[in-house]
Short mmCIF file of C-alpha atoms in Angstrom, two decimals:
data_model
loop_
_atom_site.label_atom_id
_atom_site.label_comp_id
_atom_site.label_asym_id
_atom_site.label_seq_id
_atom_site.Cartn_x
_atom_site.Cartn_y
_atom_site.Cartn_z
CA MET A 1 124.99 131.96 128.72
CA ALA A 2 123.56 128.48 128.15
CA VAL A 3 120.75 128.61 125.60
CA SER A 4 119.29 125.27 124.55
CA LEU A 5 117.99 124.21 121.15
CA GLU A 6 114.66 123.44 122.83
CA GLN A 7 114.40 127.06 123.95
CA LEU A 8 115.20 128.31 120.45
CA HIS A 9 112.69 125.92 118.92
CA ALA A 10 110.00 127.12 121.33
CA PHE A 11 110.86 130.76 120.63
CA VAL A 12 110.81 130.37 116.82
CA ALA A 13 107.53 128.43 116.91
CA THR A 14 105.93 131.08 119.12
CA VAL A 15 106.99 133.88 116.76
CA GLU A 16 105.82 132.00 113.67
CA GLN A 17 102.51 130.80 115.13
CA GLY A 18 101.68 134.09 116.82
CA GLY A 19 101.24 132.73 120.33
CA VAL A 20 102.28 130.08 122.86
CA ALA A 21 99.10 127.99 122.62
CA GLN A 22 99.22 127.92 118.83
CA ALA A 23 102.93 127.05 118.88
CA ALA A 24 102.36 124.25 121.40
CA ARG A 25 99.71 122.69 119.17
CA HIS A 26 101.97 123.07 116.12
CA ILE A 27 104.98 121.28 117.59
CA GLY A 28 103.07 118.89 119.85
CA LYS A 29 104.12 120.15 123.29
CA HIS A 30 102.23 121.18 126.39
CA VAL A 31 101.52 124.90 126.62
CA SER A 32 103.12 125.07 130.06
CA THR A 33 106.33 123.44 128.79
CA LEU A 34 106.59 125.82 125.85
CA ARG A 35 105.83 128.87 127.97
CA GLU A 36 108.54 127.84 130.45
CA GLN A 37 111.11 127.43 127.66
CA VAL A 38 110.31 130.87 126.23
CA ASN A 39 110.44 132.46 129.68
CA ASN A 40 113.78 130.78 130.46
CA LEU A 41 115.19 132.04 127.14
CA GLU A 42 114.31 135.59 128.16
CA ILE A 43 115.93 135.04 131.56
CA ASP A 44 119.08 133.49 130.06
CA THR A 45 119.50 136.23 127.46
CA GLY A 46 118.41 139.08 129.71
CA LEU A 47 116.15 140.33 126.94
CA THR A 48 112.41 140.85 126.65
CA LEU A 49 111.40 139.00 123.51
CA PHE A 50 107.63 139.40 123.71
CA VAL A 51 105.18 141.96 125.02
CA ARG A 52 102.37 140.06 126.75
CA HIS A 53 98.88 141.31 125.99
CA PRO A 54 95.76 139.74 127.54
CA ARG A 55 94.97 137.69 124.45
CA SER A 56 98.11 137.85 122.36
CA LEU A 57 101.88 138.22 122.20
CA GLU A 58 103.76 140.94 120.39
CA VAL A 59 107.35 140.31 119.30
CA THR A 60 109.70 143.03 120.52
CA GLU A 61 112.43 144.63 118.42
CA HIS A 62 114.99 142.43 120.20
CA GLY A 63 112.84 139.40 119.51
CA GLU A 64 112.65 140.26 115.82
CA GLN A 65 116.42 140.55 115.66
CA LEU A 66 117.05 137.27 117.46
CA TYR A 67 114.46 135.37 115.40
CA ASN A 68 116.63 135.10 112.26
CA PHE A 69 119.66 134.04 114.29
CA ALA A 70 117.60 131.40 116.09
CA LYS A 71 116.32 130.07 112.74
CA SER A 72 119.91 129.81 111.46
CA MET A 73 121.05 127.95 114.57
CA LEU A 74 118.18 125.47 114.31
CA SER A 75 118.96 124.92 110.63
CA GLU A 76 122.63 124.25 111.40
CA ALA A 77 121.61 121.88 114.17
CA SER A 78 119.41 119.94 111.77
CA HIS A 79 122.33 119.70 109.33
CA PHE A 80 124.49 118.37 112.15
CA ASP A 81 121.90 115.74 113.08
CA ALA A 82 121.55 114.67 109.44
CA LYS A 83 125.32 114.36 109.07
CA VAL A 84 125.48 112.20 112.19
CA ASP A 85 122.74 109.96 110.78
CA SER A 86 124.66 109.76 107.51
CA LEU A 87 127.82 108.64 109.30
CA LEU A 88 125.91 106.06 111.34
CA GLN A 89 124.50 104.63 108.09
CA GLY A 90 127.99 104.26 106.65
CA ILE A 91 127.48 106.88 103.94
CA PRO A 92 130.88 108.03 102.64
CA GLU A 93 131.83 111.68 102.68
CA ARG A 94 132.71 111.52 98.98
CA LEU A 95 131.73 109.35 96.04
CA THR A 96 133.08 109.48 92.49
CA ILE A 97 131.04 107.96 89.67
CA ALA A 98 132.63 107.49 86.25
CA ILE A 99 130.26 107.35 83.27
CA ASP A 100 131.24 106.27 79.78
CA THR A 101 130.69 109.19 77.39
CA SER A 102 128.90 106.80 75.05
CA LEU A 103 126.32 106.03 77.76
CA VAL A 104 125.53 109.56 78.96
CA GLU A 105 121.75 110.05 78.96
CA SER A 106 118.99 111.60 81.04
CA ALA A 107 118.09 108.27 82.68
CA LEU A 108 121.47 108.20 84.42
CA ASP A 109 121.15 111.88 85.36
CA ASN A 110 117.85 111.03 87.04
CA GLN A 111 119.52 108.30 89.10
CA ILE A 112 122.23 110.72 90.21
CA SER A 113 119.52 113.22 91.20
CA ALA A 114 117.76 110.52 93.24
CA LEU A 115 121.05 109.59 94.90
CA LEU A 116 121.65 113.18 96.04
CA GLN A 117 118.09 113.48 97.30
CA ALA A 118 118.57 110.34 99.38
CA TYR A 119 122.02 111.40 100.62
CA PRO A 120 122.12 115.23 100.56
CA TYR A 121 125.40 115.41 102.50
CA LEU A 122 127.27 113.23 100.04
CA SER A 123 129.98 115.09 98.12
CA LEU A 124 129.46 113.62 94.65
CA LYS A 125 131.81 113.85 91.68
CA VAL A 126 130.99 112.63 88.16
CA LEU A 127 133.72 111.86 85.61
CA ASN A 128 133.20 111.24 81.91
CA GLY A 129 135.62 109.33 79.74
CA ASP A 130 135.85 106.60 77.16
CA THR A 131 135.48 102.92 78.01
CA LEU A 132 139.15 102.29 78.74
CA GLN A 133 139.43 105.47 80.80
CA ILE A 134 136.55 104.30 82.99
CA ARG A 135 138.32 101.00 83.56
CA GLY A 136 141.58 102.80 84.34
CA TRP A 137 139.95 105.16 86.82
CA ILE A 138 138.41 102.23 88.67
CA MET A 139 141.76 100.40 88.75
CA SER A 140 143.62 103.47 90.05
CA GLY A 141 140.97 104.37 92.63
CA LYS A 142 140.21 107.71 90.97
CA ALA A 143 136.58 106.56 90.68
CA ASP A 144 134.63 104.44 93.17
CA ILE A 145 132.14 103.01 90.70
CA GLY A 146 131.71 103.24 86.96
CA ILE A 147 129.33 102.40 84.16
CA MET A 148 130.83 101.61 80.77
CA LEU A 149 130.34 99.71 77.55
CA SER A 150 130.80 96.00 78.17
CA THR A 151 134.11 94.49 77.08
CA ILE A 152 135.33 90.91 77.12
CA ASN A 153 138.63 91.88 78.73
CA VAL A 154 138.02 92.87 82.35
CA PRO A 155 140.95 92.80 84.81
CA THR A 156 140.55 90.27 87.61
CA GLU A 157 140.84 93.11 90.13
CA ILE A 158 137.53 94.56 88.96
CA THR A 159 134.04 93.36 89.80
CA HIS A 160 131.61 93.85 86.93
CA ALA A 161 127.85 93.41 86.82
CA ASN A 162 125.36 93.70 83.98
CA ALA A 163 123.46 96.98 83.93
CA TYR A 164 121.20 97.05 80.86
CA SER A 165 121.33 96.39 77.13
CA PHE A 166 120.57 98.75 74.26
CA GLU A 167 119.89 98.50 70.55
CA VAL A 168 122.68 99.26 68.09
CA ILE A 169 121.82 100.60 64.64
CA ARG A 170 123.69 101.48 61.45
CA VAL A 171 123.35 105.17 60.68
CA VAL A 172 124.45 107.04 57.57
CA PRO A 173 124.31 110.75 56.66
CA ALA A 174 120.89 111.74 55.34
CA ARG A 175 122.53 113.46 52.35
CA TRP A 176 124.13 110.25 51.09
CA GLU A 177 122.50 108.61 48.10
CA LEU A 178 122.59 104.95 49.03
CA PRO A 179 120.17 102.09 48.49
CA ASN A 180 118.35 101.30 51.70
CA PRO A 181 119.12 98.73 52.79
CA ALA A 182 122.62 99.03 51.36
CA GLN A 183 124.64 95.96 50.51
CA PRO A 184 128.03 95.44 52.19
CA ARG A 185 129.74 96.39 48.91
CA ASP A 186 127.91 99.75 49.00
CA LEU A 187 129.41 100.53 52.39
CA ARG A 188 132.94 99.18 52.04
CA ASP A 189 134.09 102.12 49.94
CA LYS A 190 132.60 104.60 52.42
CA LEU A 191 134.54 105.80 55.46
CA GLN A 192 133.38 103.94 58.57
CA LEU A 193 133.51 105.58 61.98
CA SER A 194 134.24 103.24 64.87
CA TYR A 195 135.04 103.24 68.56
CA SER A 196 138.75 103.54 69.33
CA PHE A 197 138.47 101.25 72.34
CA LEU A 198 137.49 98.35 70.06
CA GLN A 199 140.89 98.59 68.43
CA ASP A 200 142.60 99.00 71.79
CA ILE A 201 141.15 95.71 73.04
CA GLY A 202 141.68 93.86 69.75
CA MET A 203 138.02 93.79 68.62
CA ARG A 204 138.14 96.26 65.74
CA ASP A 205 137.34 93.56 63.15
CA ALA A 206 134.08 92.79 64.96
CA ASP A 207 132.81 96.24 63.97
CA VAL A 208 134.76 97.54 60.96
CA ILE A 209 133.77 96.27 57.51
CA SER A 210 134.87 99.20 55.34
CA HIS A 211 138.22 99.51 53.57
CA ARG A 212 138.70 102.86 55.27
CA PHE A 213 137.90 103.72 58.85
CA MET A 214 138.30 106.48 61.41
CA LEU A 215 138.42 105.99 65.19
CA CYS A 216 136.82 108.11 67.90
CA ASN A 217 136.34 107.55 71.62
CA ASN A 218 132.71 108.50 72.23
CA ALA A 219 129.32 108.01 70.61
CA THR A 220 128.23 111.65 70.66
CA GLN A 221 131.27 112.71 68.64
CA LEU A 222 130.79 109.79 66.26
CA LEU A 223 127.18 110.86 65.69
CA SER A 224 128.27 114.45 65.01
CA LEU A 225 130.69 113.19 62.38
CA VAL A 226 127.95 111.13 60.74
CA LYS A 227 125.66 114.18 60.72
CA ALA A 228 128.47 116.18 59.07
CA GLY A 229 128.71 113.59 56.28
CA VAL A 230 132.15 112.31 57.27
CA GLY A 231 131.18 108.65 57.36
CA TRP A 232 128.78 106.01 58.67
CA ALA A 233 128.75 104.15 61.97
CA HIS A 234 127.17 101.56 64.24
CA LEU A 235 125.79 103.49 67.21
CA PRO A 236 123.41 103.06 70.15
CA LYS A 237 119.93 103.95 68.96
CA PHE A 238 119.19 106.04 72.07
CA VAL A 239 122.12 108.31 71.15
CA CYS A 240 120.68 108.89 67.67
CA GLU A 241 116.99 109.48 68.48
CA ASP A 242 117.02 113.28 68.04
CA ALA A 243 119.17 113.17 64.90
CA LEU A 244 116.86 110.55 63.41
CA ALA A 245 113.77 112.61 64.25
CA ASP A 246 115.36 115.73 62.71
CA GLY A 247 116.29 113.84 59.55
CA GLU A 248 120.04 114.49 59.97
CA VAL A 249 120.88 110.78 59.79
CA VAL A 250 118.99 107.71 58.63
CA ILE A 251 119.00 104.07 59.61
CA ASN A 252 120.36 101.92 56.81
CA GLN A 253 120.00 98.21 57.46
CA ALA A 254 117.74 95.38 56.45
CA PRO A 255 114.95 94.58 58.93
CA SER A 256 116.24 91.02 59.10
CA GLU A 257 119.88 92.02 59.44
CA PRO A 258 121.23 90.58 62.69
CA PHE A 259 122.46 93.29 65.03
CA SER A 260 123.47 92.28 68.51
CA ASN A 261 122.40 94.50 71.37
CA TRP A 262 125.30 95.97 73.28
CA ASN A 263 125.53 95.94 77.05
CA ALA A 264 126.40 98.49 79.66
CA GLU A 265 128.03 97.19 82.81
CA LEU A 266 128.76 98.50 86.27
CA VAL A 267 132.33 98.18 87.50
CA TRP A 268 134.11 98.68 90.81
CA LYS A 269 137.30 97.43 92.40
CA LYS A 270 136.89 94.07 94.13
CA GLU A 271 138.63 95.21 97.28
CA LYS A 272 136.27 98.16 97.68
CA ALA A 273 133.49 97.76 100.23
CA ILE A 274 130.02 98.54 98.87
CA ASN A 275 128.57 101.41 100.88
CA PRO A 276 124.83 102.30 100.87
CA ALA A 277 125.25 105.09 98.29
CA MET A 278 127.05 102.76 95.89
CA GLN A 279 124.44 100.05 96.49
CA MET A 280 121.63 102.46 95.71
CA PHE A 281 123.31 103.51 92.45
CA ILE A 282 123.95 99.90 91.44
CA GLU A 283 120.35 98.85 92.07
CA ALA A 284 118.94 101.94 90.34
CA VAL A 285 121.04 101.44 87.20
CA GLN A 286 120.25 97.73 87.03
CA ALA A 287 116.54 98.59 87.24
CA LEU A 288 116.74 100.76 84.10
CA PRO A 289 114.95 99.14 81.17
CA SER A 290 116.87 97.94 78.15
CA HIS A 291 116.43 100.23 75.17
#
């Protein structure tokens, strides 16, 4: 039995629109063409799918049963066509994006959502890790593209591009009794919380000013420790917004105190070809405003 997709489309449209003429108008075909396709489907299946009345069609029991199967077949066919289009566009079957835990935010989630809407047949995987893990995953090929805190030491095998910058602030536990702004001497005897990757790349002294310090590998955990009263830290302001609004931490720095914005950067292996999905993600992230 050779049943065509055109026959199934004509049959489904006729059932849903309640008649051949209505179905023909709905899908933009001639009534005679649609009627012929429906008639041929009945001949090919050996089943009566409609009872013809003078001014209407009535779907038979067999027609009702075949309708859902026809809908499923048309849906699968549309998936097949979309997958073919995806392959012709050079969309990969799989894509792995690695995101620095210190940069996780809703703006990036929105870009991932947009990516999946544009490429619904892309099998996407998202990894979270600290800055050096992101770099390692790119180097090993475990991730195709990553976004991480900018570092001055980037292997020559990796391509890196600026993404956006963000404000860094000094936050202290709300329960601490400190002058605001505190002087360096007020902070040096307090435990400072700092990123572990800064020590790993030899830049700890650019951040740590206290006599005592504790290292951690992501901003969310650092913020939790500040909220718990463990110590103080320099953190991205966007990470601290809710805690600041809830009064769990406070900003403690002079308005004129120079704080450099930090940068997020996109990274991928130089030898890796940029496919359309990667290009879309790169452009979307670079379009995000600094904050």
